[in-house]
Short mmCIF file of C-alpha atoms (C1' of nucleotides) in Angstrom, two decimals:
data_model
loop_
_atom_site.label_atom_id
_atom_site.label_comp_id
_atom_site.label_asym_id
_atom_site.label_seq_id
_atom_site.Cartn_x
_atom_site.Cartn_y
_atom_site.Cartn_z
CA MET A 1 52.38 94.26 77.55
CA THR A 2 49.95 94.78 74.75
CA GLN A 3 47.99 91.93 73.53
CA PRO A 4 47.38 91.99 69.82
CA SER A 5 44.02 90.42 68.95
CA ILE A 6 44.60 87.26 66.91
CA THR A 7 41.88 85.21 65.34
CA LEU A 8 42.31 81.61 64.20
CA ASP A 9 40.54 79.78 61.54
CA ARG A 10 40.82 76.11 62.34
CA SER A 11 39.15 75.13 59.07
CA SER A 12 41.73 76.91 57.05
CA PRO A 13 44.56 74.92 55.34
CA VAL A 14 47.01 77.51 56.61
CA PRO A 15 48.80 76.10 59.66
CA LEU A 16 47.81 77.54 62.93
CA TYR A 17 51.38 78.56 63.88
CA PHE A 18 51.56 80.45 60.60
CA GLN A 19 48.31 82.24 61.13
CA VAL A 20 49.59 83.35 64.55
CA ALA A 21 52.99 84.42 63.21
CA GLU A 22 51.44 86.39 60.39
CA GLN A 23 49.09 88.29 62.62
CA LEU A 24 51.80 88.96 65.18
CA GLU A 25 54.15 90.20 62.53
CA ARG A 26 51.45 92.48 61.16
CA ALA A 27 50.89 93.93 64.67
CA ILE A 28 54.61 94.59 65.09
CA VAL A 29 55.03 96.22 61.67
CA ALA A 30 51.99 98.33 62.25
CA GLY A 31 53.46 99.46 65.52
CA GLU A 32 50.54 97.98 67.58
CA ILE A 33 53.31 96.41 69.73
CA ALA A 34 56.06 99.02 70.28
CA ALA A 35 59.74 98.31 69.78
CA GLY A 36 61.26 97.03 72.98
CA GLU A 37 57.93 95.98 74.40
CA ARG A 38 57.56 92.60 76.00
CA LEU A 39 55.02 90.08 74.74
CA ASP A 40 52.95 88.01 77.13
CA ASN A 41 54.62 84.76 77.90
CA GLU A 42 54.06 81.88 75.55
CA ILE A 43 52.11 79.67 77.99
CA SER A 44 49.32 82.20 78.55
CA MET A 45 49.29 83.23 74.94
CA ALA A 46 48.79 79.60 74.04
CA ARG A 47 46.01 79.23 76.53
CA ASP A 48 44.31 82.42 75.35
CA LEU A 49 44.33 81.16 71.81
CA GLY A 50 43.39 77.65 72.62
CA LEU A 51 46.64 76.36 71.30
CA SER A 52 49.20 73.93 72.74
CA ARG A 53 52.46 75.39 73.93
CA PRO A 54 54.62 73.87 71.13
CA THR A 55 52.42 75.40 68.50
CA MET A 56 52.59 78.78 70.10
CA ARG A 57 56.41 78.39 70.37
CA GLN A 58 56.54 77.55 66.68
CA ALA A 59 54.68 80.78 65.81
CA ILE A 60 57.05 82.84 67.89
CA GLN A 61 60.11 81.16 66.53
CA VAL A 62 59.14 82.24 62.99
CA LEU A 63 59.47 85.92 64.01
CA VAL A 64 62.64 85.21 66.07
CA ASP A 65 64.22 83.75 62.87
CA LYS A 66 63.19 86.90 61.00
CA GLY A 67 64.98 89.03 63.54
CA MET A 68 61.79 90.75 64.79
CA LEU A 69 61.66 89.19 68.16
CA VAL A 70 64.24 88.35 70.84
CA ARG A 71 63.78 85.82 73.58
CA ARG A 72 65.62 85.49 76.84
CA ARG A 73 65.13 82.63 79.29
CA GLY A 74 63.83 83.97 82.59
CA VAL A 75 62.89 87.30 81.11
CA GLY A 76 60.57 86.97 78.19
CA THR A 77 60.07 87.87 74.55
CA GLN A 78 60.65 91.40 73.31
CA VAL A 79 60.26 93.28 70.07
CA VAL A 80 63.59 94.28 68.53
CA GLN A 81 64.31 97.93 68.08
CA GLY A 82 65.02 99.53 64.76
CA ARG A 83 63.15 99.93 61.53
CA VAL A 84 62.37 96.73 59.74
CA ARG A 85 64.27 96.28 56.47
CA ARG A 86 63.21 94.10 53.64
CA GLN A 87 65.11 90.84 53.63
CA VAL A 88 67.27 89.27 51.03
CA GLU A 89 64.99 86.41 50.12
CA LEU A 90 65.08 83.53 47.82
CA THR A 91 63.52 85.42 44.96
CA SER A 92 64.75 86.86 41.70
CA LEU A 93 65.48 90.46 41.11
CA PHE A 94 62.28 90.75 39.11
CA ASP A 95 60.18 89.56 41.96
CA ASP A 96 62.05 91.88 44.36
CA LEU A 97 61.39 94.94 42.30
CA SER A 98 57.79 94.01 41.50
CA ALA A 99 57.11 93.54 45.25
CA ALA A 100 58.65 96.90 45.94
CA GLY A 101 56.13 98.48 43.64
CA HIS A 102 58.50 99.30 40.84
CA HIS A 103 57.84 98.20 37.33
CA PRO A 104 61.06 96.36 36.14
CA GLN A 105 61.70 96.01 32.45
CA THR A 106 63.87 93.48 30.80
CA ARG A 107 65.82 93.45 27.60
CA VAL A 108 67.01 90.01 26.52
CA LEU A 109 70.50 90.46 25.04
CA SER A 110 70.99 86.82 24.15
CA CYS A 111 69.39 83.48 24.88
CA GLU A 112 71.12 80.42 23.39
CA ARG A 113 71.93 76.84 23.91
CA LEU A 114 75.57 75.96 24.16
CA GLU A 115 77.98 73.52 25.79
CA ALA A 116 79.01 74.04 29.39
CA ASP A 117 82.60 75.25 29.88
CA PRO A 118 84.52 74.04 32.96
CA GLU A 119 83.36 76.82 35.25
CA ILE A 120 79.76 76.23 34.48
CA ALA A 121 80.06 72.50 34.63
CA GLU A 122 81.59 72.85 38.05
CA GLU A 123 78.89 75.13 39.36
CA LEU A 124 75.97 73.10 37.98
CA GLN A 125 77.51 69.73 38.68
CA LEU A 126 77.40 68.68 35.07
CA GLY A 127 79.99 67.21 32.77
CA VAL A 128 81.91 69.64 30.63
CA GLY A 129 80.15 69.94 27.22
CA THR A 130 76.66 69.26 28.52
CA LEU A 131 74.05 71.38 26.83
CA VAL A 132 72.99 74.37 28.83
CA TRP A 133 70.86 77.52 28.26
CA SER A 134 72.78 80.73 28.51
CA VAL A 135 70.74 83.91 28.95
CA ARG A 136 71.99 87.46 29.09
CA ARG A 137 69.54 90.17 30.16
CA LEU A 138 69.56 93.77 31.07
CA ARG A 139 67.24 94.85 33.83
CA LEU A 140 65.93 98.43 33.79
CA ILE A 141 63.77 100.29 36.23
CA GLY A 142 61.98 103.03 34.39
CA ASP A 143 64.54 104.20 31.89
CA GLN A 144 67.48 103.54 34.21
CA PRO A 145 69.63 100.42 33.52
CA LEU A 146 69.99 98.62 36.83
CA ALA A 147 71.79 95.33 36.28
CA VAL A 148 73.33 93.07 33.72
CA MET A 149 72.44 89.46 34.38
CA HIS A 150 73.83 86.20 33.02
CA ASN A 151 72.07 82.94 33.85
CA VAL A 152 72.93 79.44 32.96
CA LEU A 153 70.58 76.43 33.27
CA PRO A 154 70.84 72.82 32.35
CA ALA A 155 69.00 72.24 29.02
CA SER A 156 67.78 68.87 30.35
CA LEU A 157 65.73 70.72 33.01
CA VAL A 158 64.14 73.56 31.13
CA ASP A 159 63.32 74.55 27.60
CA LEU A 160 63.55 78.29 27.11
CA THR A 161 62.49 78.11 23.46
CA GLY A 162 59.70 80.58 23.00
CA VAL A 163 59.65 81.81 26.63
CA ASP A 164 59.03 85.49 26.84
CA LEU A 165 61.75 86.49 29.21
CA GLU A 166 61.11 90.12 28.54
CA HIS A 167 57.83 89.98 30.45
CA GLU A 168 58.35 87.18 32.86
CA GLY A 169 61.00 86.69 35.46
CA LEU A 170 63.30 83.67 35.16
CA TYR A 171 62.33 82.36 38.58
CA ALA A 172 58.64 82.67 37.69
CA THR A 173 59.29 80.70 34.49
CA LEU A 174 60.92 77.95 36.46
CA ARG A 175 58.07 77.81 38.94
CA ALA A 176 55.58 77.63 36.10
CA THR A 177 57.34 74.51 34.81
CA GLY A 178 57.19 72.92 38.25
CA LEU A 179 60.82 73.65 39.21
CA ALA A 180 60.83 75.07 42.70
CA ILE A 181 64.00 76.69 44.06
CA ARG A 182 64.68 75.66 47.60
CA VAL A 183 68.23 76.47 48.44
CA ALA A 184 70.74 78.91 46.93
CA ARG A 185 74.33 79.75 47.72
CA GLN A 186 75.50 83.14 46.68
CA ARG A 187 78.54 85.40 46.87
CA ILE A 188 78.38 89.19 46.91
CA GLY A 189 81.40 91.26 45.78
CA ALA A 190 82.40 94.23 43.76
CA ARG A 191 84.48 94.90 40.66
CA ARG A 192 85.28 97.57 38.00
CA ALA A 193 82.94 97.97 35.13
CA ASP A 194 84.52 96.84 31.88
CA GLU A 195 83.57 98.32 28.49
CA ALA A 196 80.60 96.03 27.87
CA ASP A 197 79.20 96.69 31.43
CA ALA A 198 79.74 100.44 31.04
CA ASP A 199 78.00 100.49 27.73
CA LEU A 200 74.96 98.57 28.96
CA LEU A 201 74.59 100.24 32.31
CA GLY A 202 75.33 103.76 31.29
CA GLU A 203 78.32 103.99 33.55
CA SER A 204 81.94 104.92 32.78
CA VAL A 205 84.61 102.24 32.39
CA GLY A 206 86.08 101.55 35.73
CA ALA A 207 83.05 102.48 37.76
CA PRO A 208 82.30 100.25 40.78
CA LEU A 209 79.76 97.58 40.29
CA LEU A 210 78.11 95.35 42.87
CA THR A 211 78.29 91.67 41.85
CA MET A 212 76.40 88.60 42.89
CA GLN A 213 76.94 85.05 41.81
CA ARG A 214 74.39 82.43 42.79
CA THR A 215 73.89 78.74 42.38
CA ALA A 216 70.29 77.58 43.06
CA TYR A 217 69.14 74.14 43.94
CA ASP A 218 65.70 72.61 43.58
CA ASP A 219 63.55 70.35 45.74
CA SER A 220 65.75 67.34 45.10
CA GLY A 221 68.97 69.19 45.84
CA HIS A 222 70.13 69.42 42.20
CA ALA A 223 71.63 72.51 40.85
CA VAL A 224 69.21 74.21 38.43
CA GLU A 225 70.64 77.67 37.85
CA TYR A 226 73.95 79.51 37.99
CA GLY A 227 73.97 83.28 37.68
CA ARG A 228 76.55 85.99 37.58
CA HIS A 229 75.07 89.47 37.85
CA ALA A 230 76.38 93.04 38.13
CA TYR A 231 74.37 95.88 39.68
CA ARG A 232 74.71 99.61 39.68
CA PRO A 233 75.49 100.35 43.34
CA ASP A 234 73.80 103.69 43.27
CA LEU A 235 70.49 101.94 42.47
CA TYR A 236 70.78 98.67 44.28
CA SER A 237 72.08 97.09 47.44
CA PHE A 238 71.52 93.86 49.50
CA ASP A 239 69.65 94.11 52.78
CA MET A 240 69.67 91.28 55.25
CA THR A 241 68.99 90.37 58.81
CA LEU A 242 71.30 88.03 60.78
CA VAL A 243 70.16 86.13 63.80
CA ASP A 244 72.31 84.42 66.39
CA ARG A 245 70.79 80.97 67.21
CA MET B 1 70.92 55.34 52.33
CA THR B 2 73.98 55.44 54.49
CA GLN B 3 73.50 55.65 58.24
CA PRO B 4 76.10 57.78 59.91
CA SER B 5 76.96 56.50 63.35
CA ILE B 6 75.74 58.96 65.93
CA THR B 7 76.49 58.76 69.60
CA LEU B 8 74.50 60.59 72.24
CA ASP B 9 75.60 61.73 75.67
CA ARG B 10 72.57 62.23 77.74
CA SER B 11 74.55 63.59 80.70
CA SER B 12 75.95 66.35 78.58
CA PRO B 13 74.55 69.85 78.89
CA VAL B 14 74.55 70.08 75.07
CA PRO B 15 70.96 69.50 73.89
CA LEU B 16 70.29 66.15 72.20
CA TYR B 17 68.98 67.72 69.00
CA PHE B 18 72.17 69.79 68.79
CA GLN B 19 74.38 66.74 69.32
CA VAL B 20 72.61 64.92 66.51
CA ALA B 21 72.71 67.99 64.23
CA GLU B 22 76.44 68.43 64.89
CA GLN B 23 77.33 64.84 64.05
CA LEU B 24 75.09 64.73 60.98
CA GLU B 25 76.65 67.94 59.67
CA ARG B 26 80.12 66.56 60.28
CA ALA B 27 79.14 63.39 58.36
CA ILE B 28 77.84 65.44 55.44
CA VAL B 29 80.87 67.82 55.27
CA ALA B 30 83.24 64.84 55.47
CA GLY B 31 81.41 63.21 52.64
CA GLU B 32 80.29 60.22 54.58
CA ILE B 33 76.81 60.90 53.18
CA ALA B 34 77.14 61.78 49.48
CA ALA B 35 75.43 64.85 47.93
CA GLY B 36 71.99 63.87 46.69
CA GLU B 37 71.79 60.86 48.91
CA ARG B 38 68.63 60.25 50.97
CA LEU B 39 68.64 60.02 54.67
CA ASP B 40 66.67 57.38 56.53
CA ASN B 41 63.20 58.69 57.42
CA GLU B 42 62.98 60.64 60.71
CA ILE B 43 60.80 58.11 62.51
CA SER B 44 63.28 55.28 62.22
CA MET B 45 66.22 57.55 62.95
CA ALA B 46 64.55 58.70 66.14
CA ARG B 47 63.82 55.07 67.10
CA ASP B 48 67.43 54.03 66.38
CA LEU B 49 68.78 56.79 68.57
CA GLY B 50 66.20 56.37 71.25
CA LEU B 51 64.78 59.85 70.70
CA SER B 52 61.25 61.17 70.27
CA ARG B 53 60.27 62.20 66.81
CA PRO B 54 60.13 65.96 67.61
CA THR B 55 63.66 65.96 68.90
CA MET B 56 64.86 64.18 65.78
CA ARG B 57 62.95 66.63 63.68
CA GLN B 58 64.46 69.56 65.46
CA ALA B 59 67.92 68.15 64.74
CA ILE B 60 67.24 67.77 61.01
CA GLN B 61 65.64 71.19 60.87
CA VAL B 62 68.94 72.83 62.00
CA LEU B 63 70.59 71.49 58.87
CA VAL B 64 67.69 72.37 56.62
CA ASP B 65 67.94 75.89 57.89
CA LYS B 66 71.66 75.85 57.03
CA GLY B 67 70.83 74.77 53.50
CA MET B 68 72.54 71.36 53.79
CA LEU B 69 69.46 69.25 53.64
CA VAL B 70 66.26 69.38 51.64
CA ARG B 71 63.04 67.74 52.74
CA ARG B 72 60.08 66.75 50.63
CA ARG B 73 56.82 65.39 51.97
CA GLY B 74 56.16 62.00 50.64
CA VAL B 75 59.79 61.59 49.43
CA GLY B 76 62.37 62.01 52.22
CA THR B 77 65.31 64.01 53.22
CA GLN B 78 68.30 64.59 50.92
CA VAL B 79 71.67 66.09 51.02
CA VAL B 80 71.90 69.18 48.91
CA GLN B 81 74.39 69.19 46.01
CA GLY B 82 77.31 71.50 45.67
CA ARG B 83 80.27 72.46 47.78
CA VAL B 84 79.54 73.90 51.12
CA ARG B 85 80.39 77.56 51.54
CA ARG B 86 81.15 79.30 54.75
CA GLN B 87 78.11 81.27 55.85
CA VAL B 88 77.79 84.98 56.60
CA GLU B 89 77.34 84.73 60.27
CA LEU B 90 76.69 87.06 63.08
CA THR B 91 80.37 87.57 63.86
CA SER B 92 82.85 90.27 63.31
CA LEU B 93 85.41 90.35 60.51
CA PHE B 94 88.06 89.53 63.11
CA ASP B 95 86.31 86.32 64.21
CA ASP B 96 85.65 85.46 60.58
CA LEU B 97 89.30 85.71 59.65
CA SER B 98 90.64 83.95 62.68
CA ALA B 99 88.28 81.06 62.07
CA ALA B 100 89.43 80.84 58.48
CA GLY B 101 92.94 80.33 59.75
CA HIS B 102 94.28 83.68 58.92
CA HIS B 103 95.97 85.97 61.34
CA PRO B 104 94.29 89.41 61.09
CA GLN B 105 95.96 92.47 62.28
CA THR B 106 94.38 95.68 63.34
CA ARG B 107 95.53 99.24 63.38
CA VAL B 108 93.47 101.59 65.47
CA LEU B 109 93.26 104.87 63.57
CA SER B 110 91.22 106.68 66.20
CA CYS B 111 89.08 105.91 69.19
CA GLU B 112 87.25 108.74 70.72
CA ARG B 113 84.15 109.68 72.65
CA LEU B 114 81.89 112.27 70.86
CA GLU B 115 78.37 113.37 70.47
CA ALA B 116 75.98 111.51 68.11
CA ASP B 117 75.09 113.25 64.86
CA PRO B 118 71.63 112.76 63.41
CA GLU B 119 72.64 109.72 61.28
CA ILE B 120 74.23 108.00 64.27
CA ALA B 121 71.36 108.94 66.55
CA GLU B 122 68.83 107.48 64.11
CA GLU B 123 70.71 104.18 63.69
CA LEU B 124 71.39 103.60 67.36
CA GLN B 125 68.00 104.99 68.44
CA LEU B 126 69.53 107.73 70.62
CA GLY B 127 68.98 111.30 70.96
CA VAL B 128 71.20 113.67 68.91
CA GLY B 129 74.15 114.71 71.06
CA THR B 130 74.23 111.54 73.23
CA LEU B 131 77.78 110.41 73.95
CA VAL B 132 79.05 107.56 71.80
CA TRP B 133 82.37 105.85 71.18
CA SER B 134 83.60 106.31 67.59
CA VAL B 135 86.31 103.78 66.51
CA ARG B 136 88.16 103.77 63.20
CA ARG B 137 90.25 100.83 62.42
CA LEU B 138 92.30 99.34 59.55
CA ARG B 139 92.15 95.62 59.19
CA LEU B 140 95.14 93.80 57.64
CA ILE B 141 95.75 90.22 56.61
CA GLY B 142 99.46 89.66 56.60
CA ASP B 143 100.82 92.92 55.16
CA GLN B 144 97.78 93.49 52.98
CA PRO B 145 95.29 96.05 54.03
CA LEU B 146 91.80 94.55 53.80
CA ALA B 147 89.23 96.87 55.22
CA VAL B 148 88.68 100.26 56.79
CA MET B 149 86.07 99.99 59.60
CA HIS B 150 84.15 102.61 61.42
CA ASN B 151 82.14 101.53 64.47
CA VAL B 152 79.94 103.61 66.72
CA LEU B 153 78.65 102.40 70.11
CA PRO B 154 76.63 104.17 72.89
CA ALA B 155 79.07 105.27 75.60
CA SER B 156 76.50 104.25 78.17
CA LEU B 157 76.77 100.60 77.21
CA VAL B 158 80.55 100.15 76.90
CA ASP B 159 83.66 101.80 78.07
CA LEU B 160 86.49 101.47 75.52
CA THR B 161 89.03 103.31 77.71
CA GLY B 162 92.08 101.17 77.84
CA VAL B 163 90.75 98.39 75.59
CA ASP B 164 93.39 96.96 73.40
CA LEU B 165 91.46 96.88 70.12
CA GLU B 166 94.65 96.11 68.25
CA HIS B 167 94.69 92.58 69.61
CA GLU B 168 91.05 91.92 70.37
CA GLY B 169 88.03 92.06 68.09
CA LEU B 170 85.26 94.47 68.88
CA TYR B 171 82.62 91.75 69.18
CA ALA B 172 84.89 89.74 71.51
CA THR B 173 85.24 92.85 73.68
CA LEU B 174 81.51 93.32 73.83
CA ARG B 175 81.05 89.67 74.77
CA ALA B 176 83.61 90.01 77.43
CA THR B 177 81.60 92.78 79.05
CA GLY B 178 78.45 90.70 78.92
CA LEU B 179 76.92 92.26 75.86
CA ALA B 180 75.70 89.56 73.48
CA ILE B 181 74.80 90.45 69.97
CA ARG B 182 71.59 88.64 68.95
CA VAL B 183 70.27 90.37 65.81
CA ALA B 184 71.89 92.57 63.20
CA ARG B 185 70.51 94.29 60.12
CA GLN B 186 72.99 94.99 57.38
CA ARG B 187 73.26 96.42 53.92
CA ILE B 188 75.92 95.44 51.40
CA GLY B 189 76.79 97.78 48.54
CA ALA B 190 79.66 99.17 46.60
CA ARG B 191 81.25 102.60 46.02
CA ARG B 192 84.42 104.34 44.70
CA ALA B 193 87.37 104.71 47.02
CA ASP B 194 87.95 108.24 48.01
CA GLU B 195 91.40 109.65 48.82
CA ALA B 196 91.36 108.57 52.41
CA ASP B 197 90.22 105.00 51.51
CA ALA B 198 92.79 104.77 48.73
CA ASP B 199 95.56 105.82 50.96
CA LEU B 200 94.69 103.37 53.82
CA LEU B 201 93.88 100.42 51.54
CA GLY B 202 96.70 100.81 49.05
CA GLU B 203 94.20 101.18 46.21
CA SER B 204 93.89 104.02 43.73
CA VAL B 205 91.30 106.71 43.98
CA GLY B 206 88.17 105.56 42.29
CA ALA B 207 88.80 101.84 42.75
CA PRO B 208 85.71 99.82 43.60
CA LEU B 209 85.15 99.00 47.29
CA LEU B 210 82.64 96.63 48.77
CA THR B 211 80.73 98.28 51.58
CA MET B 212 78.68 96.98 54.51
CA GLN B 213 76.73 98.91 57.11
CA ARG B 214 75.35 97.08 60.01
CA THR B 215 73.28 97.91 63.10
CA ALA B 216 73.50 95.25 65.77
CA TYR B 217 71.12 94.63 68.57
CA ASP B 218 71.61 92.86 71.96
CA ASP B 219 69.68 90.42 74.06
CA SER B 220 67.16 93.01 75.09
CA GLY B 221 66.64 94.29 71.48
CA HIS B 222 68.46 97.56 71.97
CA ALA B 223 70.88 98.83 69.27
CA VAL B 224 74.47 98.42 70.63
CA GLU B 225 76.61 99.03 67.56
CA TYR B 226 76.44 100.78 64.19
CA GLY B 227 79.21 100.18 61.65
CA ARG B 228 80.17 101.36 58.20
CA HIS B 229 82.95 99.38 56.63
CA ALA B 230 84.68 99.26 53.28
CA TYR B 231 86.53 96.12 51.99
CA ARG B 232 88.92 95.50 49.15
CA PRO B 233 86.85 93.39 46.83
CA ASP B 234 89.92 91.44 45.60
CA LEU B 235 90.47 90.14 49.08
CA TYR B 236 86.95 89.82 50.54
CA SER B 237 83.36 88.90 49.57
CA PHE B 238 80.19 87.88 51.37
CA ASP B 239 79.08 84.35 51.10
CA MET B 240 75.65 83.23 52.11
CA THR B 241 73.04 80.46 51.83
CA LEU B 242 69.43 81.23 51.26
CA VAL B 243 66.67 78.80 52.18
CA ASP B 244 63.06 78.86 51.10
CA ARG B 245 60.88 78.08 54.10
"C1'" DT C 1 61.21 82.25 95.13
"C1'" DA C 2 58.43 83.00 91.17
"C1'" DG C 3 58.24 83.28 86.39
"C1'" DT C 4 60.33 82.73 82.00
"C1'" DG C 5 61.97 80.24 77.97
"C1'" DG C 6 64.64 75.68 76.56
"C1'" DT C 7 64.30 70.96 75.99
"C1'" DC C 8 62.05 66.51 75.61
"C1'" DT C 9 58.45 62.76 75.48
"C1'" DA C 10 54.74 59.77 73.29
"C1'" DG C 11 51.55 59.79 70.95
"C1'" DA C 12 47.81 61.58 66.96
"C1'" DC C 13 45.95 62.87 62.32
"C1'" DC C 14 46.73 64.85 57.90
"C1'" DA C 15 48.64 66.18 53.06
"C1'" DC C 16 51.39 64.97 49.66
"C1'" DG C 17 54.19 62.13 46.25
"C1'" DC C 18 55.08 58.02 44.29
"C1'" DT C 19 53.78 53.39 42.41
"C1'" DG D 1 47.96 52.09 48.92
"C1'" DC D 2 51.77 53.24 51.38
"C1'" DG D 3 55.51 55.93 53.15
"C1'" DT D 4 57.04 60.34 53.81
"C1'" DG D 5 57.26 64.78 56.10
"C1'" DG D 6 53.88 68.61 58.16
"C1'" DT D 7 51.18 69.78 61.94
"C1'" DC D 8 49.27 69.51 66.56
"C1'" DT D 9 48.33 68.01 71.40
"C1'" DA D 10 49.11 67.72 76.63
"C1'" DG D 11 51.82 67.17 79.33
"C1'" DA D 12 56.95 66.98 81.96
"C1'" DC D 13 61.43 68.66 83.87
"C1'" DC D 14 65.14 71.97 83.76
"C1'" DA D 15 68.13 76.36 83.53
"C1'" DC D 16 68.17 80.86 83.82
"C1'" DT D 17 66.78 85.78 85.43
"C1'" DA D 18 65.08 89.01 88.37
"C1'" DA D 19 62.96 90.55 92.55
#
DNA sequence: TAGTGGTCTAGACCACGCT
DNA sequence: GCGTGGTCTAGACCACTAA
């Protein structure tokens, strides 16, 4: 039962439960607490840190939700076995790749304003014919084409005129204009590459592609983005952790 | 600001926060609270129901985590737009399909005990050569083949001798023997169908298949199952909701 | 029986967004 | 300024597990 040393800064704007969760996570990832090992119980951990029990619980719950810890009543809290995988998170592909240390490049194939067709109108909860931005991009990693991406956004929410989408991710652009994505619903599937895909991705026609379509919603619950993307499955996959609550 | 009527049963073993979350969710799904509409603030909701504020918060948080509600400090709690999609949950394909009202069928292709190769040993955190169960199954929906599934489980944890896997899901079998899955890490990708796949799934060689590999962990954080599956993408996809925390 | 996490209460103060 | 959610405290009782 190793006790990682945790230090709190009560003058920091970072919540106490988050400070604890962060340092606990770091200790687990660094292997300071071995997989399968039990943590001290939450009451004494709270006492040791000078925290109330609910605050300590909140910190632990963060890591349980991430699938790093497992709790059992009457038994205790243990570190889950197995290597830690990067999560599917609410970020764009650009952010994902940047964080992984790669240097993604982007080629904007088209960026135009047009009227929403029924499918787009449905996904973005707009009337058919409403003005939207339609952006098609090719994402590369090094010289390798990785994905073809098609995004649609309500023109009333964003203005993409003059935005340099070759050097800035779409989500970063949205954040910069004060649009924060809070929720997204997505569907992952597969299909054959058609001629356009094959040409752009350097694959043969009929090759398998991994597909993702996503509708993203902002702070106020309005749809702000609808995307349909196709990835080369030899270069990309979706990792995720599921937790039973 | 519609107020859904919520009734509490304080003698029930179901936690109060869960009772509230369940009824709120039902009201949202049923459309009693419209998309985009604001809920009453949590303090008055708590007062109206005779609950403490933390309990009311916990109830709301459940739905925020599910991506159904969005909260903003200083503003309030709103229902997210967009149709609600079924989540990727910590269940087996069999459970998924049953819940969706389909009647999945299973053909067990093989079920044998053998020694773990390096890949399996790595995924299940066992020594190479440890005895494991290896199960290959074909899942059908109606007469349509849907997926080929390969699962591996430590023989020390389960005994599949005499288990009727044609009529019972693997996860159900595990639950029945007291093994509860709590955490799983999975990776979704795509690949070409090889001859064996094509034959079993009624596809042509080279057709795109959606793939998923998953390692599942039990209550105590030990790996209990490693699976590699391939799905027909015209019949299956993975839906999920992402929430920024 | 002892120890653990799960639930619940009744408050408090603060940060933020809107007007 | 006011109302909202975000955080935090200091307790309480209960259900479950393991010895």
